[in-house]
CSV table of C-alpha atoms in Angstrom, one decimal:
chain,number,residue,atom,x,y,z
A,1,MET,CA,-20.7,6.7,-0.9
A,2,SER,CA,-18.7,4.5,1.4
A,3,GLY,CA,-19.0,0.7,1.0
A,4,THR,CA,-17.3,-2.3,2.6
A,5,LYS,CA,-13.6,-2.0,2.3
A,6,SER,CA,-11.0,-4.8,2.2
A,7,ILE,CA,-7.3,-4.9,1.5
A,8,VAL,CA,-5.7,-8.0,-0.1
A,9,HIS,CA,-2.0,-8.7,-0.7
A,10,ASP,CA,-1.8,-10.0,-4.2
A,11,GLN,CA,1.7,-11.5,-4.1
A,12,GLU,CA,1.6,-12.7,-7.7
A,13,GLN,CA,1.2,-9.2,-8.9
A,14,SER,CA,3.4,-7.7,-6.2
A,15,ARG,CA,0.8,-5.3,-4.9
A,16,PHE,CA,-1.7,-4.6,-2.2
A,17,VAL,CA,-5.2,-4.0,-3.5
A,18,ILE,CA,-8.1,-2.1,-1.8
A,19,TYR,CA,-11.6,-3.2,-2.7
A,20,VAL,CA,-14.8,-1.3,-2.0
A,21,ASP,CA,-17.9,-3.5,-2.2
A,22,ASP,CA,-15.8,-6.2,-4.1
A,23,GLN,CA,-14.7,-3.7,-6.7
A,24,GLU,CA,-11.0,-2.9,-7.1
A,25,ALA,CA,-10.6,0.7,-6.1
A,26,GLY,CA,-6.9,1.0,-6.0
A,27,PHE,CA,-3.5,-0.6,-5.3
A,28,ALA,CA,0.0,0.0,-4.0
A,29,GLU,CA,2.5,-1.7,-6.2
A,30,TYR,CA,6.0,-2.8,-5.2
A,31,SER,CA,9.1,-4.5,-6.5
A,32,GLN,CA,11.1,-6.7,-4.1
A,33,GLU,CA,14.8,-7.2,-4.0
A,34,GLY,CA,16.2,-9.2,-1.1
A,35,ASN,CA,14.5,-8.0,2.1
A,36,VAL,CA,13.4,-4.6,0.7
A,37,ARG,CA,10.1,-3.8,-0.9
A,38,ASP,CA,10.2,-0.7,-3.0
A,39,PHE,CA,6.7,0.8,-3.1
A,40,ASN,CA,6.9,2.5,-6.5
A,41,HIS,CA,3.3,3.1,-7.6
A,42,THR,CA,0.0,3.8,-5.7
A,43,VAL,CA,-3.2,4.4,-7.7
A,44,VAL,CA,-6.8,5.0,-6.6
A,45,ASP,CA,-9.3,4.7,-9.4
A,46,PRO,CA,-10.8,8.1,-10.3
A,47,ALA,CA,-14.3,6.8,-9.4
A,48,PHE,CA,-13.2,6.2,-5.8
A,49,ARG,CA,-11.0,9.3,-5.2
A,50,GLY,CA,-11.9,11.5,-2.3
A,51,GLN,CA,-12.9,8.7,-0.1
A,52,GLY,CA,-9.6,8.5,1.8
A,53,LEU,CA,-8.6,5.1,0.5
A,54,SER,CA,-4.9,5.6,0.0
A,55,LYS,CA,-4.2,6.0,3.8
A,56,PRO,CA,-5.6,2.6,4.9
A,57,LEU,CA,-4.2,1.0,1.8
A,58,ILE,CA,-0.6,2.3,2.4
A,59,SER,CA,-0.9,1.7,6.1
A,60,GLU,CA,-1.9,-2.0,5.7
A,61,ALA,CA,0.8,-2.5,3.0
A,62,LEU,CA,3.5,-1.2,5.4
A,63,LEU,CA,2.2,-3.1,8.4
A,64,GLU,CA,2.2,-6.4,6.5
A,65,THR,CA,5.7,-5.6,5.2
A,66,LYS,CA,6.8,-4.9,8.8
A,67,GLU,CA,5.2,-8.2,10.0
A,68,ALA,CA,7.1,-10.0,7.3
A,69,GLY,CA,10.4,-8.6,8.7
A,70,LEU,CA,11.1,-6.6,5.5
A,71,LYS,CA,12.3,-3.1,5.0
A,72,ILE,CA,10.8,-0.5,2.6
A,73,LYS,CA,11.9,2.0,0.0
A,74,ALA,CA,9.4,4.7,-0.8
A,75,SER,CA,9.8,5.6,-4.5
A,76,CYS,CA,6.1,6.4,-4.7
A,77,SER,CA,5.4,10.0,-3.5
A,78,ALA,CA,2.2,8.9,-1.8
A,79,VAL,CA,4.1,6.3,0.3
A,80,ALA,CA,6.9,8.8,1.0
A,81,ALA,CA,4.4,11.4,2.2
A,82,PHE,CA,2.6,8.8,4.3
A,83,VAL,CA,5.8,7.7,6.1
A,84,GLU,CA,6.7,11.4,6.6
A,85,LYS,CA,3.3,12.0,8.4
A,86,ASN,CA,3.5,8.7,10.3
A,87,PRO,CA,6.9,8.6,12.0
A,88,ASP,CA,6.2,5.1,13.4
A,89,PHE,CA,6.9,3.7,9.9
A,90,LYS,CA,10.3,5.5,9.5
A,91,GLU,CA,12.1,2.5,11.1
A,92,LEU,CA,11.0,0.5,8.1
A,93,LEU,CA,13.0,2.6,5.6
A,94,ALA,CA,16.0,0.7,4.2
């Protein structure tokens, strides 16, 4: 079951949200201090687990953060593991 995926930056809620067929499937939450976004919580709804949604979600969140000229802190274990497996993002670490 794989529907249409989209990722939206919800700046008011300080999080990136992934939608599958217009349903919220998960999010990567952050807090921002100065020019550093601390990604501290990533959740994929149990109904959507096993579809590989966290990778594109985290990737898009980090790419948008990079484009904004910001650094990251990876307090969330999922984000830390993603950065570890994708060394291109290590330069973003504050």
